[in-house]
């Protein structure tokens, strides 16, 4: 799967500090975590991946999951040190930690930076108190901005996310909020349109008619305003929802979107390596028991057929402004590109999709309709 010897490492910390109203981590709220046991288990899981993937260089590490900013800094440092010892680091290795913008977590940023983290991804989600309450966030705008200020002082690189296309949100309101966000000068922004995921509180509210998000035309207006403002500010989109200054793109997320090998450790973590998909046991207690029993937390590992690898690479890569190299897709799929991509459909969508040589890209107008375009041009594996 990988075109070089780089490797991305994802470290999943499953514990939330409180019940999340918009995700399914409620069962992962725990009290009294045995930190020494967890550190040892994460290092054992990492060692297993190192044996499966020798000869690599780690290009990125991402600590994500529940509330990874509450991991003990010693555990963070231990994982980073073990990864460097096992594989070595590529030049400019990116080590990101996902954090909520609470004062409790922000107080730990200095220690986390000292442990080796050089980038933080902060879940601000909105710069409006009413919107934060709607989204179920525990912080308010002032607390979030204080956390952002602390993060900018502690880390070399800072990103934060916002959610737009919220119920009743007008373009002018979003433009004011986005202008404020851009004024903070971070090198990277993740800007997501609100979507309704099955099984969440939002899905229940929508089904009861108490929640209506902007329709297609309104969402398109919000999206186009977003693209114009971020481009003017020097943070053009490099992926459908991610914007960065040149050179400040998330190296870790690019590994996913470019379909490179990545190792996932910790409960529920997924990985892709050497044409195989790996999945760790999701429930923390079951993952720990598997570590004790097997030396790793893998629940399932399966070889991906070449056509499925090609399909995954297309579905991920076409989210990127750079698009995909169809010659590489053909190598992954072990068949001609025309059997993996509907080239006739591509030709019928000249304003949405472009094929130049082997490079297939979705144009800005097509990104608005990406969910419809991908099934039309990608042949299922």
PDB file of C-alpha atoms in Angstrom, residues 85-368:
ATOM      1  CA  UNK A  85      13.231   3.549  19.116  1.00  0.00           C
ATOM      2  CA  UNK A  86      11.258   1.042  17.048  1.00  0.00           C
ATOM      3  CA  UNK A  87      11.192   2.840  13.704  1.00  0.00           C
ATOM      4  CA  UNK A  88      13.085   6.108  13.844  1.00  0.00           C
ATOM      5  CA  UNK A  89      11.581   9.450  12.886  1.00  0.00           C
ATOM      6  CA  UNK A  90      11.399  11.087   9.498  1.00  0.00           C
ATOM      7  CA  UNK A  91      12.682  14.631   9.239  1.00  0.00           C
ATOM      8  CA  UNK A  92      10.123  17.082  10.573  1.00  0.00           C
ATOM      9  CA  UNK A  93       8.031  14.381  12.242  1.00  0.00           C
ATOM     10  CA  UNK A  94       4.586  15.709  13.141  1.00  0.00           C
ATOM     11  CA  UNK A  95       3.247  14.691  16.567  1.00  0.00           C
ATOM     12  CA  UNK A  96      -0.330  15.834  17.102  1.00  0.00           C
ATOM     13  CA  UNK A  97      -2.607  15.609  20.106  1.00  0.00           C
ATOM     14  CA  UNK A  98      -6.341  16.176  19.891  1.00  0.00           C
ATOM     15  CA  UNK A  99      -7.664  18.361  22.716  1.00  0.00           C
ATOM     16  CA  UNK A 100     -10.872  19.861  24.001  1.00  0.00           C
ATOM     17  CA  UNK A 101     -10.642  23.599  24.734  1.00  0.00           C
ATOM     18  CA  UNK A 102     -11.280  23.345  28.452  1.00  0.00           C
ATOM     19  CA  UNK A 103      -9.249  25.128  31.106  1.00  0.00           C
ATOM     20  CA  UNK A 104      -8.450  21.775  32.748  1.00  0.00           C
ATOM     21  CA  UNK A 105      -6.892  20.418  29.580  1.00  0.00           C
ATOM     22  CA  UNK A 106      -5.215  23.686  28.598  1.00  0.00           C
ATOM     23  CA  UNK A 107      -3.398  23.686  31.931  1.00  0.00           C
ATOM     24  CA  UNK A 108      -1.621  20.517  30.799  1.00  0.00           C
ATOM     25  CA  UNK A 109      -0.470  21.824  27.409  1.00  0.00           C
ATOM     26  CA  UNK A 110       2.988  22.818  28.618  1.00  0.00           C
ATOM     27  CA  UNK A 111       3.676  19.341  30.030  1.00  0.00           C
ATOM     28  CA  UNK A 112       2.319  17.688  26.876  1.00  0.00           C
ATOM     29  CA  UNK A 113       4.557  19.853  24.693  1.00  0.00           C
ATOM     30  CA  UNK A 114       7.521  18.928  26.894  1.00  0.00           C
ATOM     31  CA  UNK A 115       6.640  15.250  26.347  1.00  0.00           C
ATOM     32  CA  UNK A 116       7.287  15.714  22.620  1.00  0.00           C
ATOM     33  CA  UNK A 117       3.995  16.805  21.060  1.00  0.00           C
ATOM     34  CA  UNK A 118       4.586  19.594  18.538  1.00  0.00           C
ATOM     35  CA  UNK A 119       1.093  20.128  17.160  1.00  0.00           C
ATOM     36  CA  UNK A 120      -2.345  20.370  18.753  1.00  0.00           C
ATOM     37  CA  UNK A 121      -5.757  20.029  17.155  1.00  0.00           C
ATOM     38  CA  UNK A 122      -8.262  21.934  19.266  1.00  0.00           C
ATOM     39  CA  UNK A 123     -11.987  21.162  19.167  1.00  0.00           C
ATOM     40  CA  UNK A 124     -13.408  24.684  19.421  1.00  0.00           C
ATOM     41  CA  UNK A 125     -16.366  23.782  17.133  1.00  0.00           C
ATOM     42  CA  UNK A 126     -18.022  27.225  17.304  1.00  0.00           C
ATOM     43  CA  UNK A 127     -17.409  30.825  18.302  1.00  0.00           C
ATOM     44  CA  UNK A 128     -20.961  31.314  19.496  1.00  0.00           C
ATOM     45  CA  UNK A 129     -22.169  30.298  22.950  1.00  0.00           C
ATOM     46  CA  UNK A 130     -25.655  29.300  21.808  1.00  0.00           C
ATOM     47  CA  UNK A 131     -24.158  27.098  19.092  1.00  0.00           C
ATOM     48  CA  UNK A 132     -21.820  25.451  21.598  1.00  0.00           C
ATOM     49  CA  UNK A 133     -24.762  24.620  23.846  1.00  0.00           C
ATOM     50  CA  UNK A 134     -26.596  23.181  20.844  1.00  0.00           C
ATOM     51  CA  UNK A 135     -23.557  21.077  19.946  1.00  0.00           C
ATOM     52  CA  UNK A 136     -23.406  19.765  23.506  1.00  0.00           C
ATOM     53  CA  UNK A 137     -20.037  21.287  24.327  1.00  0.00           C
ATOM     54  CA  UNK A 138     -19.060  21.903  27.937  1.00  0.00           C
ATOM     55  CA  UNK A 139     -16.929  24.978  27.201  1.00  0.00           C
ATOM     56  CA  UNK A 140     -18.081  28.470  26.256  1.00  0.00           C
ATOM     57  CA  UNK A 141     -16.412  30.808  23.770  1.00  0.00           C
ATOM     58  CA  UNK A 142     -14.279  32.617  26.339  1.00  0.00           C
ATOM     59  CA  UNK A 143     -12.900  29.382  27.782  1.00  0.00           C
ATOM     60  CA  UNK A 144     -12.244  28.057  24.299  1.00  0.00           C
ATOM     61  CA  UNK A 145     -10.331  31.147  23.242  1.00  0.00           C
ATOM     62  CA  UNK A 146      -8.255  31.072  26.413  1.00  0.00           C
ATOM     63  CA  UNK A 147      -7.345  27.482  25.582  1.00  0.00           C
ATOM     64  CA  UNK A 148      -6.448  28.540  22.038  1.00  0.00           C
ATOM     65  CA  UNK A 149      -4.162  31.264  23.376  1.00  0.00           C
ATOM     66  CA  UNK A 150      -2.484  28.760  25.698  1.00  0.00           C
ATOM     67  CA  UNK A 151      -2.074  26.296  22.842  1.00  0.00           C
ATOM     68  CA  UNK A 152      -0.480  28.890  20.590  1.00  0.00           C
ATOM     69  CA  UNK A 153       2.034  29.667  23.330  1.00  0.00           C
ATOM     70  CA  UNK A 154       2.839  25.987  24.008  1.00  0.00           C
ATOM     71  CA  UNK A 155       2.948  24.351  20.570  1.00  0.00           C
ATOM     72  CA  UNK A 156       4.793  25.118  17.370  1.00  0.00           C
ATOM     73  CA  UNK A 157       1.736  24.259  15.287  1.00  0.00           C
ATOM     74  CA  UNK A 158      -1.950  24.738  16.128  1.00  0.00           C
ATOM     75  CA  UNK A 159      -5.133  23.782  14.316  1.00  0.00           C
ATOM     76  CA  UNK A 160      -8.729  24.112  15.433  1.00  0.00           C
ATOM     77  CA  UNK A 161     -12.065  23.051  14.042  1.00  0.00           C
ATOM     78  CA  UNK A 162     -15.412  24.721  13.553  1.00  0.00           C
ATOM     79  CA  UNK A 163     -18.764  23.290  12.546  1.00  0.00           C
ATOM     80  CA  UNK A 164     -20.985  25.324  10.225  1.00  0.00           C
ATOM     81  CA  UNK A 165     -24.231  24.885   8.306  1.00  0.00           C
ATOM     82  CA  UNK A 166     -25.901  24.762  11.692  1.00  0.00           C
ATOM     83  CA  UNK A 167     -29.689  25.105  11.976  1.00  0.00           C
ATOM     84  CA  UNK A 168     -30.791  28.594  10.956  1.00  0.00           C
ATOM     85  CA  UNK A 169     -27.250  29.794  10.221  1.00  0.00           C
ATOM     86  CA  UNK A 170     -27.193  32.572   7.615  1.00  0.00           C
ATOM     87  CA  UNK A 171     -24.232  33.217   5.331  1.00  0.00           C
ATOM     88  CA  UNK A 172     -23.536  36.634   6.888  1.00  0.00           C
ATOM     89  CA  UNK A 173     -23.481  35.131  10.394  1.00  0.00           C
ATOM     90  CA  UNK A 174     -21.061  32.426   9.330  1.00  0.00           C
ATOM     91  CA  UNK A 175     -18.844  34.952   7.524  1.00  0.00           C
ATOM     92  CA  UNK A 176     -18.505  36.981  10.731  1.00  0.00           C
ATOM     93  CA  UNK A 177     -17.661  33.869  12.741  1.00  0.00           C
ATOM     94  CA  UNK A 178     -15.164  32.645  10.170  1.00  0.00           C
ATOM     95  CA  UNK A 179     -13.524  36.080   9.910  1.00  0.00           C
ATOM     96  CA  UNK A 180     -12.984  36.007  13.656  1.00  0.00           C
ATOM     97  CA  UNK A 181     -11.492  32.522  13.423  1.00  0.00           C
ATOM     98  CA  UNK A 182      -9.117  33.530  10.643  1.00  0.00           C
ATOM     99  CA  UNK A 183      -7.928  36.509  12.666  1.00  0.00           C
ATOM    100  CA  UNK A 184      -6.289  34.210  15.237  1.00  0.00           C
ATOM    101  CA  UNK A 185      -3.609  33.402  12.679  1.00  0.00           C
ATOM    102  CA  UNK A 186      -3.419  29.630  13.021  1.00  0.00           C
ATOM    103  CA  UNK A 187      -1.818  27.783  10.140  1.00  0.00           C
ATOM    104  CA  UNK A 188      -4.585  25.195   9.781  1.00  0.00           C
ATOM    105  CA  UNK A 189      -8.380  25.130  10.108  1.00  0.00           C
ATOM    106  CA  UNK A 190     -10.795  22.203   9.845  1.00  0.00           C
ATOM    107  CA  UNK A 191     -14.226  23.469   8.797  1.00  0.00           C
ATOM    108  CA  UNK A 192     -16.962  20.845   8.741  1.00  0.00           C
ATOM    109  CA  UNK A 193     -20.555  21.131   7.662  1.00  0.00           C
ATOM    110  CA  UNK A 194     -22.901  19.722  10.279  1.00  0.00           C
ATOM    111  CA  UNK A 195     -24.063  16.250   9.336  1.00  0.00           C
ATOM    112  CA  UNK A 196     -26.601  14.002  11.013  1.00  0.00           C
ATOM    113  CA  UNK A 197     -25.045  10.680  11.988  1.00  0.00           C
ATOM    114  CA  UNK A 198     -27.322   7.710  12.753  1.00  0.00           C
ATOM    115  CA  UNK A 199     -27.675   6.854  16.420  1.00  0.00           C
ATOM    116  CA  UNK A 200     -26.779  10.316  17.726  1.00  0.00           C
ATOM    117  CA  UNK A 201     -28.853  12.841  19.617  1.00  0.00           C
ATOM    118  CA  UNK A 202     -28.968  14.955  16.458  1.00  0.00           C
ATOM    119  CA  UNK A 203     -30.513  12.064  14.528  1.00  0.00           C
ATOM    120  CA  UNK A 204     -33.212  11.701  17.179  1.00  0.00           C
ATOM    121  CA  UNK A 205     -33.938  15.434  17.097  1.00  0.00           C
ATOM    122  CA  UNK A 206     -34.078  15.475  13.290  1.00  0.00           C
ATOM    123  CA  UNK A 207     -36.419  12.476  13.172  1.00  0.00           C
ATOM    124  CA  UNK A 208     -38.759  14.267  15.590  1.00  0.00           C
ATOM    125  CA  UNK A 209     -38.766  17.381  13.412  1.00  0.00           C
ATOM    126  CA  UNK A 210     -37.012  19.494  16.025  1.00  0.00           C
ATOM    127  CA  UNK A 211     -33.810  19.929  14.017  1.00  0.00           C
ATOM    128  CA  UNK A 212     -33.472  21.160  10.443  1.00  0.00           C
ATOM    129  CA  UNK A 213     -30.083  21.859   8.930  1.00  0.00           C
ATOM    130  CA  UNK A 214     -29.605  24.090   5.845  1.00  0.00           C
ATOM    131  CA  UNK A 215     -30.824  22.537   2.594  1.00  0.00           C
ATOM    132  CA  UNK A 216     -28.650  21.965  -0.463  1.00  0.00           C
ATOM    133  CA  UNK A 217     -28.716  25.510  -1.841  1.00  0.00           C
ATOM    134  CA  UNK A 218     -28.143  27.136   1.548  1.00  0.00           C
ATOM    135  CA  UNK A 219     -25.350  24.703   2.390  1.00  0.00           C
ATOM    136  CA  UNK A 220     -23.742  25.413  -0.992  1.00  0.00           C
ATOM    137  CA  UNK A 221     -23.802  29.152  -0.299  1.00  0.00           C
ATOM    138  CA  UNK A 222     -22.122  28.573   3.070  1.00  0.00           C
ATOM    139  CA  UNK A 223     -19.517  26.294   1.483  1.00  0.00           C
ATOM    140  CA  UNK A 224     -18.689  28.776  -1.278  1.00  0.00           C
ATOM    141  CA  UNK A 225     -18.326  31.609   1.237  1.00  0.00           C
ATOM    142  CA  UNK A 226     -15.970  29.396   3.235  1.00  0.00           C
ATOM    143  CA  UNK A 227     -13.773  28.654   0.238  1.00  0.00           C
ATOM    144  CA  UNK A 228     -13.567  32.296  -0.786  1.00  0.00           C
ATOM    145  CA  UNK A 229     -12.671  33.584   2.676  1.00  0.00           C
ATOM    146  CA  UNK A 230     -10.071  30.937   3.490  1.00  0.00           C
ATOM    147  CA  UNK A 231      -8.392  31.308   0.106  1.00  0.00           C
ATOM    148  CA  UNK A 232      -8.226  35.080   0.536  1.00  0.00           C
ATOM    149  CA  UNK A 233      -6.651  34.564   3.974  1.00  0.00           C
ATOM    150  CA  UNK A 234      -3.939  32.273   2.592  1.00  0.00           C
ATOM    151  CA  UNK A 235      -5.490  29.033   3.865  1.00  0.00           C
ATOM    152  CA  UNK A 236      -6.873  27.391   0.710  1.00  0.00           C
ATOM    153  CA  UNK A 237      -8.560  23.991   0.941  1.00  0.00           C
ATOM    154  CA  UNK A 238      -6.241  21.052   0.415  1.00  0.00           C
ATOM    155  CA  UNK A 239      -9.027  18.620   1.356  1.00  0.00           C
ATOM    156  CA  UNK A 240     -12.776  19.135   1.204  1.00  0.00           C
ATOM    157  CA  UNK A 241     -12.987  20.303   4.847  1.00  0.00           C
ATOM    158  CA  UNK A 242      -9.382  21.195   5.676  1.00  0.00           C
ATOM    159  CA  UNK A 243      -7.530  24.432   4.992  1.00  0.00           C
ATOM    160  CA  UNK A 244      -3.883  25.283   5.550  1.00  0.00           C
ATOM    161  CA  UNK A 245      -1.064  27.592   4.681  1.00  0.00           C
ATOM    162  CA  UNK A 246       1.315  26.035   2.157  1.00  0.00           C
ATOM    163  CA  UNK A 247       3.461  23.487   3.991  1.00  0.00           C
ATOM    164  CA  UNK A 248       1.187  23.414   7.055  1.00  0.00           C
ATOM    165  CA  UNK A 249      -1.129  20.642   5.881  1.00  0.00           C
ATOM    166  CA  UNK A 250      -1.707  17.854   8.405  1.00  0.00           C
ATOM    167  CA  UNK A 251       0.943  15.275   7.571  1.00  0.00           C
ATOM    168  CA  UNK A 252      -0.939  12.635   9.509  1.00  0.00           C
ATOM    169  CA  UNK A 253      -4.275  13.131   7.777  1.00  0.00           C
ATOM    170  CA  UNK A 254      -2.537  13.266   4.402  1.00  0.00           C
ATOM    171  CA  UNK A 255      -1.252   9.746   5.107  1.00  0.00           C
ATOM    172  CA  UNK A 256      -4.878   8.578   5.318  1.00  0.00           C
ATOM    173  CA  UNK A 257      -6.070  10.513   2.289  1.00  0.00           C
ATOM    174  CA  UNK A 258      -3.069   9.466   0.193  1.00  0.00           C
ATOM    175  CA  UNK A 259      -3.660   5.874   1.266  1.00  0.00           C
ATOM    176  CA  UNK A 260      -0.309   5.278   2.922  1.00  0.00           C
ATOM    177  CA  UNK A 261       0.355   2.648   5.560  1.00  0.00           C
ATOM    178  CA  UNK A 262      -0.677   3.573   9.082  1.00  0.00           C
ATOM    179  CA  UNK A 263      -0.556   1.633  12.316  1.00  0.00           C
ATOM    180  CA  UNK A 264      -3.346   1.996  14.850  1.00  0.00           C
ATOM    181  CA  UNK A 265      -2.889   1.084  18.516  1.00  0.00           C
ATOM    182  CA  UNK A 266      -5.238   1.315  21.482  1.00  0.00           C
ATOM    183  CA  UNK A 267      -8.877   0.229  21.906  1.00  0.00           C
ATOM    184  CA  UNK A 268     -10.920   0.491  18.719  1.00  0.00           C
ATOM    185  CA  UNK A 269      -8.004   1.715  16.595  1.00  0.00           C
ATOM    186  CA  UNK A 270      -7.983   0.799  12.911  1.00  0.00           C
ATOM    187  CA  UNK A 271      -4.935   0.410  10.691  1.00  0.00           C
ATOM    188  CA  UNK A 272      -3.916  -0.239   7.114  1.00  0.00           C
ATOM    189  CA  UNK A 273      -0.608  -1.952   6.484  1.00  0.00           C
ATOM    190  CA  UNK A 274       0.846  -4.040   3.678  1.00  0.00           C
ATOM    191  CA  UNK A 275      -2.545  -4.490   2.071  1.00  0.00           C
ATOM    192  CA  UNK A 276      -4.210  -5.606   5.309  1.00  0.00           C
ATOM    193  CA  UNK A 277      -6.848  -3.931   7.470  1.00  0.00           C
ATOM    194  CA  UNK A 278      -6.451  -4.195  11.229  1.00  0.00           C
ATOM    195  CA  UNK A 279      -8.997  -3.479  13.941  1.00  0.00           C
ATOM    196  CA  UNK A 280      -8.300  -3.426  17.680  1.00  0.00           C
ATOM    197  CA  UNK A 281     -10.837  -4.578  20.256  1.00  0.00           C
ATOM    198  CA  UNK A 282     -13.062  -1.644  21.077  1.00  0.00           C
ATOM    199  CA  UNK A 283     -14.031  -2.161  24.711  1.00  0.00           C
ATOM    200  CA  UNK A 284     -11.086  -1.136  26.916  1.00  0.00           C
ATOM    201  CA  UNK A 285     -11.308  -4.153  29.218  1.00  0.00           C
ATOM    202  CA  UNK A 286     -11.397  -6.562  26.255  1.00  0.00           C
ATOM    203  CA  UNK A 287      -8.437  -4.801  24.649  1.00  0.00           C
ATOM    204  CA  UNK A 288      -6.421  -5.087  27.869  1.00  0.00           C
ATOM    205  CA  UNK A 289      -7.294  -8.763  28.173  1.00  0.00           C
ATOM    206  CA  UNK A 290      -6.172  -9.336  24.571  1.00  0.00           C
ATOM    207  CA  UNK A 291      -2.868  -7.604  25.301  1.00  0.00           C
ATOM    208  CA  UNK A 292      -2.299  -9.917  28.257  1.00  0.00           C
ATOM    209  CA  UNK A 293      -3.295 -12.969  26.234  1.00  0.00           C
ATOM    210  CA  UNK A 294      -1.758 -12.247  22.807  1.00  0.00           C
ATOM    211  CA  UNK A 295       0.669  -9.372  23.231  1.00  0.00           C
ATOM    212  CA  UNK A 296      -1.524  -7.150  21.046  1.00  0.00           C
ATOM    213  CA  UNK A 297      -5.091  -5.855  20.984  1.00  0.00           C
ATOM    214  CA  UNK A 298      -6.058  -6.928  17.458  1.00  0.00           C
ATOM    215  CA  UNK A 299      -9.583  -8.262  17.078  1.00  0.00           C
ATOM    216  CA  UNK A 300      -9.519  -8.707  13.297  1.00  0.00           C
ATOM    217  CA  UNK A 301      -6.914  -8.590  10.562  1.00  0.00           C
ATOM    218  CA  UNK A 302      -7.857  -9.241   6.968  1.00  0.00           C
ATOM    219  CA  UNK A 303      -6.212  -9.053   3.584  1.00  0.00           C
ATOM    220  CA  UNK A 304      -7.889  -6.480   1.361  1.00  0.00           C
ATOM    221  CA  UNK A 305      -8.464  -7.595  -2.243  1.00  0.00           C
ATOM    222  CA  UNK A 306      -6.586  -5.392  -4.723  1.00  0.00           C
ATOM    223  CA  UNK A 307      -9.805  -3.941  -6.131  1.00  0.00           C
ATOM    224  CA  UNK A 308     -10.910  -2.923  -2.628  1.00  0.00           C
ATOM    225  CA  UNK A 309      -7.571  -1.252  -1.980  1.00  0.00           C
ATOM    226  CA  UNK A 310      -7.980   0.718  -5.187  1.00  0.00           C
ATOM    227  CA  UNK A 311     -11.531   1.691  -4.249  1.00  0.00           C
ATOM    228  CA  UNK A 312     -10.468   2.870  -0.808  1.00  0.00           C
ATOM    229  CA  UNK A 313      -7.596   4.867  -2.300  1.00  0.00           C
ATOM    230  CA  UNK A 314      -9.978   6.544  -4.748  1.00  0.00           C
ATOM    231  CA  UNK A 315     -12.601   7.381  -2.139  1.00  0.00           C
ATOM    232  CA  UNK A 316      -9.983   8.908   0.131  1.00  0.00           C
ATOM    233  CA  UNK A 317      -7.797  10.570  -2.478  1.00  0.00           C
ATOM    234  CA  UNK A 318     -10.551  12.293  -4.399  1.00  0.00           C
ATOM    235  CA  UNK A 319     -11.306  14.332  -1.289  1.00  0.00           C
ATOM    236  CA  UNK A 320      -7.979  16.073  -1.858  1.00  0.00           C
ATOM    237  CA  UNK A 321      -7.482  19.099  -4.093  1.00  0.00           C
ATOM    238  CA  UNK A 322      -4.481  17.285  -5.585  1.00  0.00           C
ATOM    239  CA  UNK A 323      -6.633  14.302  -6.594  1.00  0.00           C
ATOM    240  CA  UNK A 324      -5.203  10.856  -7.330  1.00  0.00           C
ATOM    241  CA  UNK A 325      -2.670   9.271  -9.667  1.00  0.00           C
ATOM    242  CA  UNK A 326      -4.569   6.693 -11.721  1.00  0.00           C
ATOM    243  CA  UNK A 327      -1.347   4.835 -12.553  1.00  0.00           C
ATOM    244  CA  UNK A 328      -0.922   4.182  -8.824  1.00  0.00           C
ATOM    245  CA  UNK A 329      -4.598   3.221  -8.519  1.00  0.00           C
ATOM    246  CA  UNK A 330      -4.107   0.697 -11.326  1.00  0.00           C
ATOM    247  CA  UNK A 331      -1.097  -0.778  -9.514  1.00  0.00           C
ATOM    248  CA  UNK A 332      -3.074  -1.078  -6.299  1.00  0.00           C
ATOM    249  CA  UNK A 333      -6.044  -2.647  -8.071  1.00  0.00           C
ATOM    250  CA  UNK A 334      -3.924  -4.858 -10.322  1.00  0.00           C
ATOM    251  CA  UNK A 335      -6.085  -3.994 -13.295  1.00  0.00           C
ATOM    252  CA  UNK A 336      -6.434  -1.149 -15.822  1.00  0.00           C
ATOM    253  CA  UNK A 337      -7.632   2.163 -14.422  1.00  0.00           C
ATOM    254  CA  UNK A 338     -10.652   2.030 -16.723  1.00  0.00           C
ATOM    255  CA  UNK A 339     -11.909  -0.995 -14.803  1.00  0.00           C
ATOM    256  CA  UNK A 340     -11.643   0.906 -11.514  1.00  0.00           C
ATOM    257  CA  UNK A 341     -12.926   4.315 -12.631  1.00  0.00           C
ATOM    258  CA  UNK A 342     -15.869   4.975 -14.924  1.00  0.00           C
ATOM    259  CA  UNK A 343     -14.027   7.132 -17.445  1.00  0.00           C
ATOM    260  CA  UNK A 344     -17.242   7.704 -19.385  1.00  0.00           C
ATOM    261  CA  UNK A 345     -18.835   9.241 -16.307  1.00  0.00           C
ATOM    262  CA  UNK A 346     -15.733  11.391 -15.826  1.00  0.00           C
ATOM    263  CA  UNK A 347     -16.043  12.649 -19.412  1.00  0.00           C
ATOM    264  CA  UNK A 348     -19.704  13.520 -18.832  1.00  0.00           C
ATOM    265  CA  UNK A 349     -18.825  15.709 -15.828  1.00  0.00           C
ATOM    266  CA  UNK A 350     -16.244  18.174 -17.216  1.00  0.00           C
ATOM    267  CA  UNK A 351     -17.241  20.952 -14.822  1.00  0.00           C
ATOM    268  CA  UNK A 352     -17.028  18.633 -11.835  1.00  0.00           C
ATOM    269  CA  UNK A 353     -14.121  16.278 -12.529  1.00  0.00           C
ATOM    270  CA  UNK A 354     -10.889  16.623 -14.509  1.00  0.00           C
ATOM    271  CA  UNK A 355      -8.627  13.952 -15.961  1.00  0.00           C
ATOM    272  CA  UNK A 356      -5.250  15.284 -17.108  1.00  0.00           C
ATOM    273  CA  UNK A 357      -2.876  12.491 -18.033  1.00  0.00           C
ATOM    274  CA  UNK A 358      -3.028  10.074 -15.092  1.00  0.00           C
ATOM    275  CA  UNK A 359      -4.136  12.739 -12.605  1.00  0.00           C
ATOM    276  CA  UNK A 360      -7.838  12.625 -11.683  1.00  0.00           C
ATOM    277  CA  UNK A 361      -9.172  15.502  -9.585  1.00  0.00           C
ATOM    278  CA  UNK A 362     -12.543  16.664  -8.384  1.00  0.00           C
ATOM    279  CA  UNK A 363     -12.887  20.369  -9.227  1.00  0.00           C
ATOM    280  CA  UNK A 364     -14.160  22.924  -6.693  1.00  0.00           C
ATOM    281  CA  UNK A 365     -17.666  22.812  -8.183  1.00  0.00           C
ATOM    282  CA  UNK A 366     -17.605  19.030  -7.815  1.00  0.00           C
ATOM    283  CA  UNK A 367     -16.596  19.149  -4.168  1.00  0.00           C
ATOM    284  CA  UNK A 368     -20.041  20.584  -3.450  1.00  0.00           C
TER     285      UNK A 368
END
